[in-house]
CSV table of C-alpha atoms in Angstrom, one decimal:
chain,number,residue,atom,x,y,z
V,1,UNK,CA,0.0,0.0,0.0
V,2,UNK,CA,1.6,3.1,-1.3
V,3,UNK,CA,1.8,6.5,0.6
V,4,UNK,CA,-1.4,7.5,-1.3
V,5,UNK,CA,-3.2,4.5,-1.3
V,6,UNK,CA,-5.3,6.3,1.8
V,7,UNK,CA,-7.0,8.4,-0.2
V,8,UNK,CA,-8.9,5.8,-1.6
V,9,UNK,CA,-10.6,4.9,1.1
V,10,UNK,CA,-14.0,5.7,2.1
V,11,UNK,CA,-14.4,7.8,5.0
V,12,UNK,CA,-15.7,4.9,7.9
V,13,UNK,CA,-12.4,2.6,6.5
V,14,UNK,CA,-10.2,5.3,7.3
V,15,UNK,CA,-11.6,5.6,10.6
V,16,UNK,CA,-11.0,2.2,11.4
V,17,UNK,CA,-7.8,1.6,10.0
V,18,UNK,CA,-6.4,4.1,12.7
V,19,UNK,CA,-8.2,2.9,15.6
V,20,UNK,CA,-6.1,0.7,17.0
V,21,UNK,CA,-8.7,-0.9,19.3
V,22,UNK,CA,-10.7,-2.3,16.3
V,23,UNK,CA,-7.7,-4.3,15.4
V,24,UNK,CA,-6.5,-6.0,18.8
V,25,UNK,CA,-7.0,-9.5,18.9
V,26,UNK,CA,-8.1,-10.1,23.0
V,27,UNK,CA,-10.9,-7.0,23.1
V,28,UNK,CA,-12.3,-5.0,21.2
V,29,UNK,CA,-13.2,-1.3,21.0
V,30,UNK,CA,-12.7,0.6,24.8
V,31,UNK,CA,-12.0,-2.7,26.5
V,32,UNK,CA,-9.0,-3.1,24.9
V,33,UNK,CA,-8.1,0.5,25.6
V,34,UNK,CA,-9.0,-0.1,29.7
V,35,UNK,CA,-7.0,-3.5,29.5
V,36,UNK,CA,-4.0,-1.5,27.9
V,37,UNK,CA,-4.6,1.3,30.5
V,38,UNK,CA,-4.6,-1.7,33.3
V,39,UNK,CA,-1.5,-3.3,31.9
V,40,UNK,CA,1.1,-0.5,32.0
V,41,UNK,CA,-0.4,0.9,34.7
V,42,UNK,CA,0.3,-2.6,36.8
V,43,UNK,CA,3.5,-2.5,34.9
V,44,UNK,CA,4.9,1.0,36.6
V,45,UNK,CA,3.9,0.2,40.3
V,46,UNK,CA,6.0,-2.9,39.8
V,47,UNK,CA,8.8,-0.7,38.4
V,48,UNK,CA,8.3,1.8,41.1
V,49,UNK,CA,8.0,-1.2,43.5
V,50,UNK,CA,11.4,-2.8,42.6
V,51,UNK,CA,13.8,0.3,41.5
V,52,UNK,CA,15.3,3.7,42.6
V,53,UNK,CA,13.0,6.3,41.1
V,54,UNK,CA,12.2,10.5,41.0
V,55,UNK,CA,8.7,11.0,40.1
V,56,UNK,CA,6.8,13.8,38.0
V,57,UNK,CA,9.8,15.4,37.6
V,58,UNK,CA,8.9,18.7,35.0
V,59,UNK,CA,10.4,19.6,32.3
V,60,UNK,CA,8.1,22.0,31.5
V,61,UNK,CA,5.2,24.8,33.3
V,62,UNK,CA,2.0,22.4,32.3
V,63,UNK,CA,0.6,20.3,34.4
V,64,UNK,CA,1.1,17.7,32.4
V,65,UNK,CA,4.8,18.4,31.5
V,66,UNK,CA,6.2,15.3,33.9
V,67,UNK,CA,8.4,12.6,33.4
V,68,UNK,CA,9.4,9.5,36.0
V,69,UNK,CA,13.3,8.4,36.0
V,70,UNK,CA,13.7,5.0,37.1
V,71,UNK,CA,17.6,4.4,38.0
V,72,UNK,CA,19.7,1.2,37.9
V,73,UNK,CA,19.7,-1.5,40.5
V,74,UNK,CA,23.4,-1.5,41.2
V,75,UNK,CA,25.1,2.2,41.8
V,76,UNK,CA,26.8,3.3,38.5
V,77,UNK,CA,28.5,7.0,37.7
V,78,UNK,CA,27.3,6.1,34.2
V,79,UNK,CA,24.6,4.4,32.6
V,80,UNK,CA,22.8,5.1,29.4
V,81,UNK,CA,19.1,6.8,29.2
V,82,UNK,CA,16.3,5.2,28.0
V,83,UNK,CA,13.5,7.6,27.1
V,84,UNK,CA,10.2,5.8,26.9
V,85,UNK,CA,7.2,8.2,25.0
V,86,UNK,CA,4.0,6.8,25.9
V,87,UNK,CA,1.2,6.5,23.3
V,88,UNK,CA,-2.5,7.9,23.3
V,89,UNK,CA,-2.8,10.5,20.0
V,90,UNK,CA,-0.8,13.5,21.9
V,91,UNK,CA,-3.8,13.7,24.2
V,92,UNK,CA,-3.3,10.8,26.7
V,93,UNK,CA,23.1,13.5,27.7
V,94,UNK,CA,24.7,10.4,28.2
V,95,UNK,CA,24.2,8.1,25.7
V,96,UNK,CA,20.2,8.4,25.0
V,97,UNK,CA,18.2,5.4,24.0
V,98,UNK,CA,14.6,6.6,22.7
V,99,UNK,CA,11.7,4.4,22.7
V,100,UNK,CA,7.9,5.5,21.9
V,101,UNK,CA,4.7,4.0,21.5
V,102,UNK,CA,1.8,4.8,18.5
V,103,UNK,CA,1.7,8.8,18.8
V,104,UNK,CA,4.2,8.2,21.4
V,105,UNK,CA,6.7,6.4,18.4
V,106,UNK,CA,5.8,9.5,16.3
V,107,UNK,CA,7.1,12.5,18.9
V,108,UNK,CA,10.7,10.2,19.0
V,109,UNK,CA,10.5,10.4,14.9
V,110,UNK,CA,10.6,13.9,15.4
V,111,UNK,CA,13.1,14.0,18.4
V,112,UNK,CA,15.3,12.3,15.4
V,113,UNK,CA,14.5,15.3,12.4
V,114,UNK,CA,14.9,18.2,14.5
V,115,UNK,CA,18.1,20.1,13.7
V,116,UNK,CA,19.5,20.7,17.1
V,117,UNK,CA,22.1,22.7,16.1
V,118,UNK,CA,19.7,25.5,16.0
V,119,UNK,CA,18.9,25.2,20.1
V,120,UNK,CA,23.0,24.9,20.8
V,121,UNK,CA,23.1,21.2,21.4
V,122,UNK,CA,24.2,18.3,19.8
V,123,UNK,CA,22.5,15.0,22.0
V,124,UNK,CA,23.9,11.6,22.1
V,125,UNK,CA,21.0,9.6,21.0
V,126,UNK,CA,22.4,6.0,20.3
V,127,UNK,CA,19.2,4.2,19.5
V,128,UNK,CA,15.6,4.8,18.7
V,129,UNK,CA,13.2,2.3,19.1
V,130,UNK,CA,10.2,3.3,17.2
V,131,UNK,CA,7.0,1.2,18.0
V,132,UNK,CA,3.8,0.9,15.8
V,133,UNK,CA,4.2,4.4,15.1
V,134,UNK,CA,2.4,7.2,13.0
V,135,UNK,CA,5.1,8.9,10.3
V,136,UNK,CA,2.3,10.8,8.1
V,137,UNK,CA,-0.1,12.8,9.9
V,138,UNK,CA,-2.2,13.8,6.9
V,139,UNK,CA,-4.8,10.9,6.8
V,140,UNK,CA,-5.0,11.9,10.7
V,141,UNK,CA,-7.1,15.0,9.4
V,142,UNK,CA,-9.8,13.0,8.2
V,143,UNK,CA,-10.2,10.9,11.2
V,144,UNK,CA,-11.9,11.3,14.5
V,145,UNK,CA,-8.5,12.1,16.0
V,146,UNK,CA,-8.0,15.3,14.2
V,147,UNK,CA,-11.9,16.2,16.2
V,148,UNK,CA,-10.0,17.0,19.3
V,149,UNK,CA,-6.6,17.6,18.0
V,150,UNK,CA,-7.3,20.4,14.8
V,151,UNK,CA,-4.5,19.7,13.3
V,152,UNK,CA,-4.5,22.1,9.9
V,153,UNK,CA,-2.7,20.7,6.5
V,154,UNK,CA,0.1,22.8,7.1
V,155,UNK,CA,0.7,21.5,10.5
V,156,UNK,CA,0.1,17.7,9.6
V,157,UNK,CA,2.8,18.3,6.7
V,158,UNK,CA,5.4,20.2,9.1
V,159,UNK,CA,4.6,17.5,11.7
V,160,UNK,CA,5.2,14.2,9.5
V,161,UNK,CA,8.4,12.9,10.3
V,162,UNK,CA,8.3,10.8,6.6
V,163,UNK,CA,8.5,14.4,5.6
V,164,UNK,CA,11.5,15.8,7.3
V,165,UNK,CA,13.8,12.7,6.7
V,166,UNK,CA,17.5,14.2,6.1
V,167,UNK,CA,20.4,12.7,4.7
V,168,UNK,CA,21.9,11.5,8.0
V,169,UNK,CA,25.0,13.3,9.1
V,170,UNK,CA,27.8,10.9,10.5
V,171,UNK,CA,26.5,11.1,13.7
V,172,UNK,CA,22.7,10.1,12.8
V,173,UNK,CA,24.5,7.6,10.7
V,174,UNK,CA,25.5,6.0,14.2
V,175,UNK,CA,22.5,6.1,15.7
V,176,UNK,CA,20.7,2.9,15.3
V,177,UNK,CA,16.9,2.8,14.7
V,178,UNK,CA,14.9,0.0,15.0
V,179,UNK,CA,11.3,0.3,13.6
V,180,UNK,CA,8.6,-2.2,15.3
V,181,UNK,CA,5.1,-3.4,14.0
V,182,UNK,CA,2.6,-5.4,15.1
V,183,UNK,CA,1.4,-8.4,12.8
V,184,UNK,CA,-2.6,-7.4,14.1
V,185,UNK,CA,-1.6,-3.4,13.8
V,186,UNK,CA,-4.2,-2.5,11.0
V,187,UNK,CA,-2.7,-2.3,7.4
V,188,UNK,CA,-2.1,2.0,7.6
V,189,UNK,CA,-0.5,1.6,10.4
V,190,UNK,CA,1.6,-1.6,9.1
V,191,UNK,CA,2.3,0.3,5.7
V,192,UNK,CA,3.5,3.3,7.8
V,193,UNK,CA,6.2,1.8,9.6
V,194,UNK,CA,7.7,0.1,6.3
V,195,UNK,CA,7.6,3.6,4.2
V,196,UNK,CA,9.2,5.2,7.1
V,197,UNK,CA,11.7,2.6,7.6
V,198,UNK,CA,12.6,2.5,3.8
V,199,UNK,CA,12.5,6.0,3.3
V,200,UNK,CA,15.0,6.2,6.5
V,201,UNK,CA,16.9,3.9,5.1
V,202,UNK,CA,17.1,5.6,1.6
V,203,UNK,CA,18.7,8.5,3.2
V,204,UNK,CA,21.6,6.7,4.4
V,205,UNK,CA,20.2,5.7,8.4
V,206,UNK,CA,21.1,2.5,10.6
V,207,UNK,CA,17.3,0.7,10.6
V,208,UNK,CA,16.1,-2.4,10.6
V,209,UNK,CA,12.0,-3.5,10.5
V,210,UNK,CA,10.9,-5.8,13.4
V,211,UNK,CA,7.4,-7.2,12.3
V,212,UNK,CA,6.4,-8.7,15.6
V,213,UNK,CA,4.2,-11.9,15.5
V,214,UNK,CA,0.8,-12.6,17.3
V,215,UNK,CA,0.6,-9.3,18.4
V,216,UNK,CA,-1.4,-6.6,18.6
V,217,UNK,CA,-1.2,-2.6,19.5
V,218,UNK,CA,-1.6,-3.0,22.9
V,219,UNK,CA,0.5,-5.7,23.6
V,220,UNK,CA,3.6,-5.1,21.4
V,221,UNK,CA,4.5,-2.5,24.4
V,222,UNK,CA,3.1,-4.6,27.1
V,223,UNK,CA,5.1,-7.4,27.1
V,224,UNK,CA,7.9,-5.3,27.4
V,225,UNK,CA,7.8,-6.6,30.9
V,226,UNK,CA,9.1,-9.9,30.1
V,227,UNK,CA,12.5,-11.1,30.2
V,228,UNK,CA,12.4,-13.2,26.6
V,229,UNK,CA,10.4,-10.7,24.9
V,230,UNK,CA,12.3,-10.4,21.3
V,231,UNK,CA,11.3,-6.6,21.5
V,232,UNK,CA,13.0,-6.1,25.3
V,233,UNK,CA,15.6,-8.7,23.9
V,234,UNK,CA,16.5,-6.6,20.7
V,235,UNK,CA,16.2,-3.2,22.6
V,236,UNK,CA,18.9,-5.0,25.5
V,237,UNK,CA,21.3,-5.4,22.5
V,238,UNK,CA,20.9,-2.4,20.9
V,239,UNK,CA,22.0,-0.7,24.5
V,240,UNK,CA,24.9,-3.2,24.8
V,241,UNK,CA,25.9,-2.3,21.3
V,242,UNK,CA,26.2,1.2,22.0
């Protein structure tokens, strides 16, 4: 399915090919949502349970401009960062490992297109691990996301990391992207993550296309809680790597 393939579809298709509750395999519609909800949040009191951690600490004046650091079992003086962007449709420097989920995958797309030379920094980021992700925001606009979010043309364009792809630099050539779908992730989502990946890849970045098996939206990012996970497996190696 080719980058303008959406645009063929009729307007209750489209809909549903970026609902990613319509497409999970164990529930559908908001139960699968709650369940996700349930999951990650039973996942972060056993993090917060079993490890060193400084909560909702901002990084910026809204209320909802928080982050939670979660430090290493054993003392270190260094230790890479892992940067975990949650999901949800934008509504719900040592060596820096980014990770994002859905709209969560999208903001760490970005992270990787901004030019931070203009802002006077130059950050380490090693890895990116990108995970059923959004890369095009224009067939967003004609979804029931775009209700509560109003994204104009103009901003959907500026905002599309499959849009701002550079020729990477040598140190973007170093850092390592892995790009992560779900086998039961509808088809729009499924074709985005291989046009971004290619399209990275044309331009001269490290990235490799994980298609995960037997999984679905929700619980590609779930089971990042297990130990033989391929996904938690692959990001482990990546780290080691770098």
């Amino acid at each position: 399915m080719s980058r303008g393939r959406w645009r063929d579809m009729a307007a209750e298709e489209l809909q549903q090919q970026y609902s990613p509750s319509r497409w999970a395999r164990r529930l559908r519609g908001d139960a699968a949502v709650r369940a996700h909800i349930e999951a990650v949040t039973a996942g972060t009191q056993r993090a917060r349970a079993g490890t060193r951690s400084s909560l909702h600490v901002p990084y910026g004046e809204a209320d909802g401009e928080r982050l939670d650091i979660y430090f290493p079992a054993e003392p270190s003086e260094t230790f890479p960062a892992f940067v975990y962007i949650h999901g949800g449709y934008w509504q719900c420097l040592r060596g820096i490992y980014l990770c994002g989920h859905s709209a969560g995958a999208h903001l760490a797309a970005m992270v990787l297109c901004t030019d931070w030379t203009e802002f006077g920094v130059v950050p380490d980021i090693r890895g990116a691990v990108l995970v059923s992700g959004l890369y095009d925001l224009e067939p967003i606009l004609h979804t029931y996301v775009n209700d509560a979010l109003n994204m104009s043309w103009e901003v959907a364009q500026r905002n599309s990391p499959m849009l701002c792809i550079t020729q990477a630099v040598p140190a973007a050539a170093a850092c390592e992207v892995l790009v992560a779908v779900a086998q039961h992730d509808s088809p729009e989502f499924r074709r985005q993550s291989q046009e971004y990946s290619q399209a990275l890849r044309s331009a001269g970045w490290s990235v490799s296309l994980l298609d995960l098996a037997t999984v679905d939206h929700f619980d590609i990012i779930e089971k990042l809680s297990e130990d033989t996970y391929i996904l938690i497996q692959v990001i482990l190696n990546m780290i080691a790597r770098g």
